Every structure is written in structure tokens, then in C-alpha cells.
């Protein structure tokens, strides 16, 4: 007998299931995509035990006749493409004809379906890929698919399923990612008979974006619009000051399909330019529409990746549509603070010693840092926010010899620190409602008011052994989180309460904020809670509780701090400087960015060729 054999159909379906059916969330994704392809306007998703014991999706779409239903469960059976050409011009979410048979091969699968022009529904029951029963039944028009005991016959796969909470997290993420792309369709998710999410049908993408991404975004979303004869882009992105530490709240759709494409993400971020700090990401949704034949979606079974016929054109359009829209909203343009040097001359702004506890103005080293190259005035064009990376140590203090630097301990350096350094500066004024300009006698000091205040608040919150003063909210605020975020937040409510932040679960994924540290007087508390919860999910179990709490304090400091673009009175500026002197690490904000930069007299003279 020959050694090479054709695999039995059930086995090949199981192999295909390995690619498309990884966990309950991936089953749900495939089934919702089918419902959308069938033109449904209402899709209900019911889940029990995180989808491990039951997943049921019902829709009001086209439904299927008995013959079609029997074909649909065969491998490579699809109503969506007929020939080669169709494969390169796909206008549906599905096309591979493998989801239903794959899912049916690893579960107890019931398909109930009724076309709108028929009074009778068909019910097909399949167990582990074997059709056990086909009957006529009564049911509303549309399709309902129930998957009981996913992976009951593939214990190795079942073992890989995570806790109910983790699976529910994936499920709610995937439904959110689809719902954002289909605002006109009503979605409802229930878990163990309780409604988890319910998004009504809405006409505009804005309302759905706010529903899914959070109501606190309502005033921050900016419209993105672009169209030429090749493609169309529209969507909503948060303004740069509303940002996150991960990119996973940026949703990109191509012809209605949620995709993950690093190059597109990169183009989008390039559109933000220097408005966003490195490592920070906006929140929002971008819809790209492109002729179907200019796109290959058959790159991966999960259909999350795509290839463009002309990728450069798409990336350029994304970048410019984002940047044009932001330009419109940037009312104030930033003055170039120095003339452009065409001889590539480099000027140092910092002149100081870095220590383990911060960045110390170097009183000994007054000489100009010739070699320092972290800052180029010619780069400071309109709207640049001086978000420079702190320079490498060797660039910072070329005038101090290595030995001397190493011999300084951080305590020595603390002694070096003149506690009145900031207080003694002469305040010249405020630039762009963002920076405080000061004369230090030997140069110009520019202080980033937000970064500096962030440092001050952070150190106050962090002070050990002093109970953080908290203030009860007159009207408790509520905040609604995603499933994963809510689960993560519950775990640390006790610790947060010690830091002055009292929050209580309020049923579902909603929390009530009862009191906040007094220092967080104003600003959006609910947005802070969202950020804390997202940071918790992001760090998972990789961090210690101390690290996690420190991260929370950083977020709190960031939220309570005076913003860039806020006009300050001279007394407020003076107060800020005095408080900065009291900080342990005054020269860096808690994220590690410099709070101030210096343009020495010598370097100014050099800039003017004096
Ligand atoms: P594909 O979506 O790639 O065509 P599937 O295995 O997911 O493959 O589905 C097979 C076929 O079953 C589809 O092409 C469609 O005709 C039909 N079908 C599946 N789900 C539904 C549904 N919810 N409503 C109507 N028809 C459906
Ligand atoms: Mg499909």
C-alpha cells in the first residue's frame, strides 16, 4: 500500500480548525463575519463560561435554504466567490469556505437557518464533524449557530483555553473590533445570561466610536477625511493630548475588515508627527476604502493581514490625511525659537550632570558642550514640542572627565544640588502657554510646565509613610471599562484606596469613584481610571505590585498636572519653580523626560556668530 494518503475529510477539517479556530473568540469572529456577509442588521452573541460551554450567534440576515445549509458545512463550500477573478476582488469578509466545517469538526454544532422567503427553517446537528441530524423546524428568518463544548474532541486544544475571564476578554475585544467597523449593525453580547455589551444601531461612525471606545472621548475625537480617485479615508482620532501607552486602541479597517498592519499604523503615527511623545499612541478608528481588486486579503487564514497593490499610495494618504486634520486643529503654531543653521552647527541646551536621582544643573561645568548633539535648533520647526530624548551621558557632560563623574555618588550629588536653583531664576514669561522661560544669569532656561508639575505631584503622591489625603467626591463618578480592564482593576482596588483613590465595582464592568487624592483636584477622573486599568492589562503579571502602583502614581501625576497650553500667572510660575526645588529628582518628569533644558550664553552667542 502506498505511504502517501489523502487525509479523511474530518481530519483535514480538524487541521484547518487549528488555523482558524484558536479559541472561543476566533469562533465568534468567524461567525459574526458570516452574519455580516449575510446582510444582518442585528447580531446577538450569547456566551456561557467564557465560550467554553456555549457560544450562540443569531442574526437576521439572509438565512439559507436546506440545500445551501447542507453545502455550507462542507469544506471549501462558499457562496462568496466562484472563480479565480473573484479571489482577487473580494467584497465580503469571508471567502475561504472553511469556517463552518472547521468549527463543526471540533464542537457540538447546531445550525438553524431560515431564508426570508420561506416559512420553514432547517436545523442541522453535527458532532465532531459528523452530521447527526437534519430536520425541519420553526425559527425566525435568519441564522442561529450554537457551538456547545468547543474542542470536546480535541483535548489538547481544550487544554490551551485560558480562564473564563481571559477568554471573555478576548471575546469582548474581538466584538468591539468588529462593532466599531459596522456602526449600522446592532450588536449585543451576553455572558451567562447577563448583558455585557449592547451597541444600538447608529448612523454615524462617530457615535459607535464613542460607544465602543469610551464616552470620555466625545470631545476629543477629531475627524479624519480624505478622498481621491483611488481611495477614501475617514475616521476619528483622539487629539494628541488624549493618548495611551499602547497602540491597541487604534482600529484600522479596510473595506470594513479590521486589520493589523504595522506599516499603516506607522503611517498614522507619522501623521501625528512630533505632537505625540515617543511611545504614546492615539485612540481612534480609521476606515480605508479601496477598490476591491487593489487589495489581497488572502494572506492568512484569519484574514487580519492584507497586501496592497500600491501600498505606498495608501500609506502616504493615511499619513497626510491624519496630519492635515491635525493641522486644522492646531490653532497655535509653535514659533521657531532659533534660526536655521545651514552649516549643520549643533548647539547644546543641557549643561549638567546626570545622576541616579535626576538631572542636576552643573554649576561647575560652565563651558559650552561642543560635542553635545542631542538638540538641534534647526529641528525646532513650527509645532515641535521639544520632545527630545535625553542625550546620552557622554554627550551631556563632555567637560567633566569620566573619572570625576564616576567618583560622585548620588549623595554627593544631592549636596551639589542648590535647593534654590529654580527659585532664583528670573522668570521672563511663558511661551505658547506651555513653557516657562527663565534667565539663569548664564543662559536661557526653558521649563516644560507640564513635565515639571508632573514631577512635583508624583513625588507628593509617592511620599512613603504619609497617608495620601483624599477627598470624597460630592457626586460619585462612574466609569465603564472593558471586560479585561475591569477584571484587572478589581485586583488592586485595595492598594489604590491606600493611595487615596477609592473605587468600587458597581455591577458589570462599571465602577464608582468615591474619593480621589486631594491633589487630583480637577481633570477627568474617569479617564484616569481607564488609563490605570489599561496599564494593568498591558503589564499583565509581568510586574510586581510595587511597579504597578508606581505606574498608577505616574498616571495620577500626569492627570492632575497642569497641562501644556495653559496660561499661568507669574505667581503660579514662581510657585511651580519653588516646588520643583523641593523635589528629589527635579530634572525629569516621572516618564523620564527632561523637565527643563538650558541654552547657555555661549551657545546663544555662537548661534548668532558673535
Ligand atoms: P465563507 O464565509 O468563507 O464563505 P464559511 O464556512 O464561513 O465560509 O461559510 C460557508 C457559507 O455558509 C457562506 O459562504 C454562506 O453562504 C453560508 N453562511 C454561513 N453563515 C451564514 C449566515 N449567518 N447567514 C447566511 N449564510 C451563511
Ligand atoms: Mg465565513
PDB file of C-alpha atoms and ligand atoms in Angstrom, residues 30 33-34 37 80 94-95 99 303, ligand 2:
ATOM      1  CA  UNK A  30     -15.807  33.893  12.003  1.00  0.00           C
ATOM      2  CA  UNK A  33     -18.294  37.828   9.787  1.00  0.00           C
ATOM      3  CA  UNK A  34     -20.678  35.332   8.226  1.00  0.00           C
ATOM      4  CA  UNK A  37     -21.771  38.928   4.894  1.00  0.00           C
ATOM      5  CA  UNK A  80     -18.934  34.287  -1.878  1.00  0.00           C
ATOM      6  CA  UNK A  94     -15.325  35.519   4.290  1.00  0.00           C
ATOM      7  CA  UNK A  95     -14.425  33.621   1.131  1.00  0.00           C
ATOM      8  CA  UNK A  99     -15.029  28.298   8.933  1.00  0.00           C
ATOM      9  CA  UNK A 303      -7.660  37.431   7.240  1.00  0.00           C
TER      10      UNK A 303
HETATM   11 MG1  LIG B   2     -17.064  32.701   6.835  1.00  0.00          MG
END
